[in-house]
CSV table of N, CA and C in Angstrom, one decimal:
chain,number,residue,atom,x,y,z
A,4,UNK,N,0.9,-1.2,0.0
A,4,UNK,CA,0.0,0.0,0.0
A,4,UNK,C,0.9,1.2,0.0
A,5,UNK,N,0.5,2.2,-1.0
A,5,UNK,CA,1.5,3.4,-1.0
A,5,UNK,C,1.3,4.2,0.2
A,6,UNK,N,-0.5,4.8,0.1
A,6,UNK,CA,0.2,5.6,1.3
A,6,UNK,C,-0.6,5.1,2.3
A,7,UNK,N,0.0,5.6,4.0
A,7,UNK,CA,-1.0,5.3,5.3
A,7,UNK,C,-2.5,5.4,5.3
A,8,UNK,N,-3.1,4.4,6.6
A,8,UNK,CA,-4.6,4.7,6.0
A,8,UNK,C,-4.5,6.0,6.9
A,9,UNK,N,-3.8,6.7,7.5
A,9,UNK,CA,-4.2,8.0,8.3
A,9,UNK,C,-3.8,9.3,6.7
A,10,UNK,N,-3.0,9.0,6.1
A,10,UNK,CA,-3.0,9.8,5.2
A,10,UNK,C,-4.2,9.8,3.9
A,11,UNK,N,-4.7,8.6,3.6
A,11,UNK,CA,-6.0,8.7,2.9
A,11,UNK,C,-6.9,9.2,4.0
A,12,UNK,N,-7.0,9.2,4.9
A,12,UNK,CA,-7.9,10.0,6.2
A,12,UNK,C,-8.0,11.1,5.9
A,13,UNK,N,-6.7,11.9,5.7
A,13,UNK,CA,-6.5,13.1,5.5
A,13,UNK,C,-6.9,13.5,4.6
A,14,UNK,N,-6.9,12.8,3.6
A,14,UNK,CA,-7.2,13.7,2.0
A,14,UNK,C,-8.5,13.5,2.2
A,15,UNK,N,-9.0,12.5,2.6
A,15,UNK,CA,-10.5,12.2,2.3
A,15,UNK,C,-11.5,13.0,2.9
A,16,UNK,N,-10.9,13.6,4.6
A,16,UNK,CA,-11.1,14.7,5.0
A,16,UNK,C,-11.4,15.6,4.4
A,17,UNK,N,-10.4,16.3,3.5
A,17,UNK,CA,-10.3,17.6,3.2
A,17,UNK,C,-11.2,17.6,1.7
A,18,UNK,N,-11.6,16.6,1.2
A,18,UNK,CA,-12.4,16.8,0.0
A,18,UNK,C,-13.9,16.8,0.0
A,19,UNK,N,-14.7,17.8,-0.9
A,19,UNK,CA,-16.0,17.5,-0.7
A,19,UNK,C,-16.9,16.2,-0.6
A,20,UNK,N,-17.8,16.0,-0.3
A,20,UNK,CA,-18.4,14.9,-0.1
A,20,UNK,C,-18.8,14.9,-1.3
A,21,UNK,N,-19.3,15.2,-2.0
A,21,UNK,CA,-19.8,15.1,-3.7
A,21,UNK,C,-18.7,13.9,-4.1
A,22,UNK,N,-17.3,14.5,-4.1
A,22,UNK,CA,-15.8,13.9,-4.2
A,22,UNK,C,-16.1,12.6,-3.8
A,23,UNK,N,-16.1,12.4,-2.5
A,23,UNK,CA,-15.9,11.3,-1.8
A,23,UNK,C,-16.7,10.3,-2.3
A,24,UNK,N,-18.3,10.6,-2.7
A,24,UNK,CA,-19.4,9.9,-3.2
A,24,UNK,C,-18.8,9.3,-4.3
A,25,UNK,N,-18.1,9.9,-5.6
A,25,UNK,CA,-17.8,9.7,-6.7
A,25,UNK,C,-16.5,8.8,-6.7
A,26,UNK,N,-15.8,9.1,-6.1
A,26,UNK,CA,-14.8,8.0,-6.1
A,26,UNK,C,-15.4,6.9,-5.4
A,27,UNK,N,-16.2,6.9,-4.7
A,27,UNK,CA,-16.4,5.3,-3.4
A,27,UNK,C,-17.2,5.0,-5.0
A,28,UNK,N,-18.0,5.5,-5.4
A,28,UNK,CA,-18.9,4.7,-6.4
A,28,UNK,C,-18.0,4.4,-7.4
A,29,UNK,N,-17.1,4.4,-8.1
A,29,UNK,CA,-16.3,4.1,-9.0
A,29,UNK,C,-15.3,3.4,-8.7
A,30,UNK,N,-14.9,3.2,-7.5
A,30,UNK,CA,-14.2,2.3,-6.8
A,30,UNK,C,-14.8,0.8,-6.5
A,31,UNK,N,-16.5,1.1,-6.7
A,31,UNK,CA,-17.2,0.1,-6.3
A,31,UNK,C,-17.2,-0.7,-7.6
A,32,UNK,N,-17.3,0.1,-8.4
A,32,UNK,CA,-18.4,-0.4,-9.9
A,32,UNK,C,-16.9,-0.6,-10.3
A,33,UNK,N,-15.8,0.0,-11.0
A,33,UNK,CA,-14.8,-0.2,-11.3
A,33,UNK,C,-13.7,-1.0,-11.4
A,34,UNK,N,-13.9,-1.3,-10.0
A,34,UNK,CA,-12.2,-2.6,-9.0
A,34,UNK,C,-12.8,-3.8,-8.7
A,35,UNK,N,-11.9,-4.2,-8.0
A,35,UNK,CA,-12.6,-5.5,-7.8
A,35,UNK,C,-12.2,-5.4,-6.1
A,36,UNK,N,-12.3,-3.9,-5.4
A,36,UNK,CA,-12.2,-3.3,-4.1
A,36,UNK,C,-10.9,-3.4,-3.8
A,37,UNK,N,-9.6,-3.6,-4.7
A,37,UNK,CA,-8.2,-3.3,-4.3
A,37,UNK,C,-8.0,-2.0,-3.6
A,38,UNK,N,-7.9,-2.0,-2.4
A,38,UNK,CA,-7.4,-0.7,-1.9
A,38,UNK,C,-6.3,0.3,-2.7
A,39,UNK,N,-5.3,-0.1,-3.5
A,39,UNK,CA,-4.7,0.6,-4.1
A,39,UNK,C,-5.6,0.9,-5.2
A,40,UNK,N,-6.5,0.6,-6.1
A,40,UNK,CA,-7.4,1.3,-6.6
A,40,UNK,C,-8.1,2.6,-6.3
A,41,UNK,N,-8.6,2.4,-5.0
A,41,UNK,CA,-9.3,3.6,-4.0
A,41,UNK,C,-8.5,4.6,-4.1
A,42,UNK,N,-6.8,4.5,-3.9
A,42,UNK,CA,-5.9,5.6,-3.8
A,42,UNK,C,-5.4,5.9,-5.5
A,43,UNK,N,-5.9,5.4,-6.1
A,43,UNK,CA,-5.4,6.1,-7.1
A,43,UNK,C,-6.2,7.2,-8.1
A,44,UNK,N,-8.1,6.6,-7.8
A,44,UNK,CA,-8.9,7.1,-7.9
A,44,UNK,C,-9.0,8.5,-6.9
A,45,UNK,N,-8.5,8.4,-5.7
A,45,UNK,CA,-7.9,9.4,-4.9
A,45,UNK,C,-7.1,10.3,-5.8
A,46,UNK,N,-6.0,10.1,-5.8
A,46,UNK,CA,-4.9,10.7,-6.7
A,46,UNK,C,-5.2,11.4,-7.6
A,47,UNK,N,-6.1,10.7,-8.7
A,47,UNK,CA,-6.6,11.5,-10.0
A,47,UNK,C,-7.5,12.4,-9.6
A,48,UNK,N,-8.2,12.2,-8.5
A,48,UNK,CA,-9.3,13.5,-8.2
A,48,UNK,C,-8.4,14.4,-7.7
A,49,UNK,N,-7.8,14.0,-6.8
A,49,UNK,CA,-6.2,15.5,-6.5
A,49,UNK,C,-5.6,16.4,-7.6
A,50,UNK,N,-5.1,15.3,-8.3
A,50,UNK,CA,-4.2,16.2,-9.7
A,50,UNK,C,-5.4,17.0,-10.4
A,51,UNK,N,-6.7,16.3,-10.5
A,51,UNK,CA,-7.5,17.7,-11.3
A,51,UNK,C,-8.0,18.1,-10.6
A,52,UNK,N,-8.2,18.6,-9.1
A,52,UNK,CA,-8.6,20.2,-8.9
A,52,UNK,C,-7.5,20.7,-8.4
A,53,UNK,N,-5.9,20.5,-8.4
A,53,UNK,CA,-5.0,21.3,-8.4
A,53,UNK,C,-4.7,21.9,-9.6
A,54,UNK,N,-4.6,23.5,-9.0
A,54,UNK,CA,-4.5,24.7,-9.1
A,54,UNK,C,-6.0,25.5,-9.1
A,55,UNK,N,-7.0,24.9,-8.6
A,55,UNK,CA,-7.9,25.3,-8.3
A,55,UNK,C,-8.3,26.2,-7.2
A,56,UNK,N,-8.5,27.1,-7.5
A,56,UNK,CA,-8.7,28.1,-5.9
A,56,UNK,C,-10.0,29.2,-5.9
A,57,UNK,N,-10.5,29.0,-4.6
A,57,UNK,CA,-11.7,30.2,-4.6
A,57,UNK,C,-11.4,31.4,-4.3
A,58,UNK,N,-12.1,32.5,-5.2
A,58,UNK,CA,-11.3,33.4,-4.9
A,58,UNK,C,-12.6,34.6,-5.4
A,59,UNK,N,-12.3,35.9,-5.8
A,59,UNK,CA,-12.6,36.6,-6.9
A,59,UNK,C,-11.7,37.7,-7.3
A,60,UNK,N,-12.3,38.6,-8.1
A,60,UNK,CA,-11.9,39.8,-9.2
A,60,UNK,C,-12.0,40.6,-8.6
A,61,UNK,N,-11.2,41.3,-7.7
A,61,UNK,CA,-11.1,43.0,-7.2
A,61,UNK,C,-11.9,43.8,-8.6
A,62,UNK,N,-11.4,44.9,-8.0
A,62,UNK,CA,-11.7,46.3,-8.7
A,62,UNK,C,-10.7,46.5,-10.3
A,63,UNK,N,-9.5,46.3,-9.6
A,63,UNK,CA,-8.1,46.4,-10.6
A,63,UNK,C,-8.3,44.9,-11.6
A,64,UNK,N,-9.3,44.2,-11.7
A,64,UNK,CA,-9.3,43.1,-12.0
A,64,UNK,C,-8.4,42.3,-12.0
A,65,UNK,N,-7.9,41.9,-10.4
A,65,UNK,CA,-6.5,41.1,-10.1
A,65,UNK,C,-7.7,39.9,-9.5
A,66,UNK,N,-7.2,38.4,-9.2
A,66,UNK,CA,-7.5,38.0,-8.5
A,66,UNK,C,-7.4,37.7,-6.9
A,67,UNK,N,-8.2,38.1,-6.0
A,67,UNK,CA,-8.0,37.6,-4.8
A,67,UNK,C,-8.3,36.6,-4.1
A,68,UNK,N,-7.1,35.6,-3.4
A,68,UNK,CA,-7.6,33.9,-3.3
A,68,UNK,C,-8.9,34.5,-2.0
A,69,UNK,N,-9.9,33.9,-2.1
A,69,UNK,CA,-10.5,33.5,-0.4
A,69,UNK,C,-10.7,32.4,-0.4
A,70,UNK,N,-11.0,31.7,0.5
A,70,UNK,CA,-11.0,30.4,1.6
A,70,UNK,C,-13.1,30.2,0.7
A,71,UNK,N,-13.1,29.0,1.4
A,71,UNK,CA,-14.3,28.7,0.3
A,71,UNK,C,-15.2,29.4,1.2
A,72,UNK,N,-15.2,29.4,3.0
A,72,UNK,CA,-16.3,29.9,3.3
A,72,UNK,C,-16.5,31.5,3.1
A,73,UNK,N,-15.0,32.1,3.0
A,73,UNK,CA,-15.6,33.7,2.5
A,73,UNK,C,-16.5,33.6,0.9
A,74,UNK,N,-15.9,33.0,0.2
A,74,UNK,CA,-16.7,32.7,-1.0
A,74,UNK,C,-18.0,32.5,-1.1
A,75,UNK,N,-18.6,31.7,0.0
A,75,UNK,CA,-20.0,31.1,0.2
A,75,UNK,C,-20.8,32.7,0.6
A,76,UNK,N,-20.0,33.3,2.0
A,76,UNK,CA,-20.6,34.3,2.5
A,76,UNK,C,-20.5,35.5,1.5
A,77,UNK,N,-19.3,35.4,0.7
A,77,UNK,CA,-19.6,36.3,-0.7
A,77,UNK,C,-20.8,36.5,-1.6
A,78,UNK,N,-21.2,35.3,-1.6
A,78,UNK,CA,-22.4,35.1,-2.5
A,78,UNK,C,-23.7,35.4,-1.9
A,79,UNK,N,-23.9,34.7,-0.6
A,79,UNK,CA,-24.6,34.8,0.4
A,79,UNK,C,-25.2,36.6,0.1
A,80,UNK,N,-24.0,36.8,0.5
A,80,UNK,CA,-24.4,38.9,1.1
A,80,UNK,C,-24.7,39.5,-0.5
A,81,UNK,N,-23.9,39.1,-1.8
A,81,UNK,CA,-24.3,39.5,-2.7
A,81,UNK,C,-26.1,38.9,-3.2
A,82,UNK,N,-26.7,38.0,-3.1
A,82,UNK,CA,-27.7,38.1,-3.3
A,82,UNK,C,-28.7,38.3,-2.2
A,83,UNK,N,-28.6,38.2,-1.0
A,83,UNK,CA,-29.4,39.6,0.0
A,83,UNK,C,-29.1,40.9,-0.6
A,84,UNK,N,-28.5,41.3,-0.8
A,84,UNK,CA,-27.9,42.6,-1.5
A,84,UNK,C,-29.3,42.9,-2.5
A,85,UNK,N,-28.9,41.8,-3.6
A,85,UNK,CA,-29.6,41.8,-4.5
A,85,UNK,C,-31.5,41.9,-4.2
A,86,UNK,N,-31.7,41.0,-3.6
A,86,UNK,CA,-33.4,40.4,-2.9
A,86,UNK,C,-33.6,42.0,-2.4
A,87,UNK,N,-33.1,42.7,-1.4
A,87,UNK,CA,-33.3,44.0,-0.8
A,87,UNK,C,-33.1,45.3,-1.8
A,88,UNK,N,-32.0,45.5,-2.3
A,88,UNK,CA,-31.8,46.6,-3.5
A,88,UNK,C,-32.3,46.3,-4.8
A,89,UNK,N,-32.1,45.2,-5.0
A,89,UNK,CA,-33.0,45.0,-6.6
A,89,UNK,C,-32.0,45.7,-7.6
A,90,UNK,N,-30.5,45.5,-7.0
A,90,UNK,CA,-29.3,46.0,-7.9
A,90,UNK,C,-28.5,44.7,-8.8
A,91,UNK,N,-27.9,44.7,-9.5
A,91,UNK,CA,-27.4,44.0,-10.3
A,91,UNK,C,-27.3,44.0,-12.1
A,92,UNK,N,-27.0,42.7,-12.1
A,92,UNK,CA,-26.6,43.4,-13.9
A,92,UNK,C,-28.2,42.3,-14.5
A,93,UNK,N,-28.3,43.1,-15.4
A,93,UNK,CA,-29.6,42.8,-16.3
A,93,UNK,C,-28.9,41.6,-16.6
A,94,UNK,N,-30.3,40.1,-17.0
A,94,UNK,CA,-30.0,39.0,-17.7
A,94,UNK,C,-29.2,39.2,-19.2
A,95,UNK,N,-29.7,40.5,-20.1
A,95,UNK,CA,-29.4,41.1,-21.5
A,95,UNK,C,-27.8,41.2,-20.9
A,96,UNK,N,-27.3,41.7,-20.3
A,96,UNK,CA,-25.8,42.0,-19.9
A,96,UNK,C,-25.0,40.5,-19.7
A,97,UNK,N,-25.6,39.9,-18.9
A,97,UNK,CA,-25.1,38.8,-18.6
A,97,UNK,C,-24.8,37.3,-20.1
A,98,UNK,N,-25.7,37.7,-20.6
A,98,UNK,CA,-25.9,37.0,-22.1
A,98,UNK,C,-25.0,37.5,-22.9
A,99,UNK,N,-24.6,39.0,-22.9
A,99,UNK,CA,-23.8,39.7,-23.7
A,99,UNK,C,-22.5,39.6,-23.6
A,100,UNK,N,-22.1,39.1,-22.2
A,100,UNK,CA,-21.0,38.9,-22.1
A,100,UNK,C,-20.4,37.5,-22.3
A,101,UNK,N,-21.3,36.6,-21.7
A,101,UNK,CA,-21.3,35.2,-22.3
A,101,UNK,C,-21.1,34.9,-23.7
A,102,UNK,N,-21.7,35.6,-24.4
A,102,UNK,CA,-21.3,35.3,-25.5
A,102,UNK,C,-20.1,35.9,-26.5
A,103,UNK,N,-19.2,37.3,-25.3
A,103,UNK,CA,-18.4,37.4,-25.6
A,103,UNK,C,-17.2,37.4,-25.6
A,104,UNK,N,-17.2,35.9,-24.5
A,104,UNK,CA,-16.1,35.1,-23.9
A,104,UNK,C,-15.1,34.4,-25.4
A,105,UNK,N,-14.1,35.1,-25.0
A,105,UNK,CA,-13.0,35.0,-26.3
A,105,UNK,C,-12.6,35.4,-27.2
A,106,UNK,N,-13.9,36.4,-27.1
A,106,UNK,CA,-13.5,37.6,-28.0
A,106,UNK,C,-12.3,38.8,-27.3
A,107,UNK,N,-12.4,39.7,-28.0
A,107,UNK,CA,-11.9,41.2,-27.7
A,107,UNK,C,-12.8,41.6,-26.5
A,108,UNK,N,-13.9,41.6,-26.9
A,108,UNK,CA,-14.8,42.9,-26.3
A,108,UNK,C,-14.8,42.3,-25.0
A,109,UNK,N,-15.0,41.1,-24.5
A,109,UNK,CA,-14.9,40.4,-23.1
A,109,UNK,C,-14.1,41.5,-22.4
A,110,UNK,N,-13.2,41.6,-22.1
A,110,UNK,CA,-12.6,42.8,-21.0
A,110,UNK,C,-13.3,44.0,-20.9
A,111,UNK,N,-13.6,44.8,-22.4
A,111,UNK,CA,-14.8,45.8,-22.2
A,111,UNK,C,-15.8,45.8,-21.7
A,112,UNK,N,-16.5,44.4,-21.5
A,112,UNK,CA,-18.3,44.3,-20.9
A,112,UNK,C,-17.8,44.0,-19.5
A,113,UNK,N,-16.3,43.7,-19.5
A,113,UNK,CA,-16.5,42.9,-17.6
A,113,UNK,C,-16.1,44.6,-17.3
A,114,UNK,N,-15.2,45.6,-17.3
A,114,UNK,CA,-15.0,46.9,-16.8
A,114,UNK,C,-16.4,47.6,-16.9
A,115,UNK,N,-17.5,47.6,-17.1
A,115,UNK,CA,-18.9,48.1,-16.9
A,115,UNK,C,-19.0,48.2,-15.5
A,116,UNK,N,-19.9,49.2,-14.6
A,116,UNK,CA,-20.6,49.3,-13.8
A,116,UNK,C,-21.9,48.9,-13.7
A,117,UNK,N,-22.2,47.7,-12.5
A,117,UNK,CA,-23.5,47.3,-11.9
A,117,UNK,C,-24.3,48.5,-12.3
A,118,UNK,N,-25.5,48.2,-12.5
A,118,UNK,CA,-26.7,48.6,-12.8
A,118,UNK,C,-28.2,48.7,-12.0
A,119,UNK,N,-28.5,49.5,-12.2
A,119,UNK,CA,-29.9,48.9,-11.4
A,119,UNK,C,-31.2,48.7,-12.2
């Protein structure tokens, strides 16, 4: 076995439960329950969400890392925000910019100011 079972503890800890569902079920259906299976199915879920981080877009449009629960409470206060002020960007805006992901103009529709 490569690594300790306190070290798959660990990882298995720190990943979402969605995660953990998906590998136990692919481990099930997949192996034939080799524990080194389990950890490698581990492993691959590691290497793809590394370099993943929560974060967002200041002002200067830099990114700033936060931790997932500021992120949650980001969202959180932005749509109370939203429910109470009835501020935000029109669906028309939101469409406009989607569709101009890869273009040029993409940088110009994200530097816009919120709307009401």
């Amino acid at each position: 076995m490569a690594q300790s079972i306190k070290q798959l503890h660990a990882q298995i800890q720190a990943m979402p439960s969605d995660s953990v569902k998906a590998i136990v079920l692919s481990w099930l259906n997949l192996s034939n329950g080799n524990l080194s299976d389990f950890e490698r199915l581990i492993a691959e879920i590691a290497e793809g969400s590394e370099g993943y981080q929560w974060g967002e877009i200041d002002t200067a449009n830099e990114f700033q890392p936060l931790s997932e629960e500021q992120t949650i409470a980001s969202s959180l206060w932005a749509l109370e925000d939203y429910q109470t002020n009835k501020t935000g960007v029109s669906g028309d805006r939101v469409k406009e910019w989607a569709d101009s992901l890869g273009s040029d103009t993409a940088g110009y529709l994200c530097q816009n100011k919120v709307t009401k």
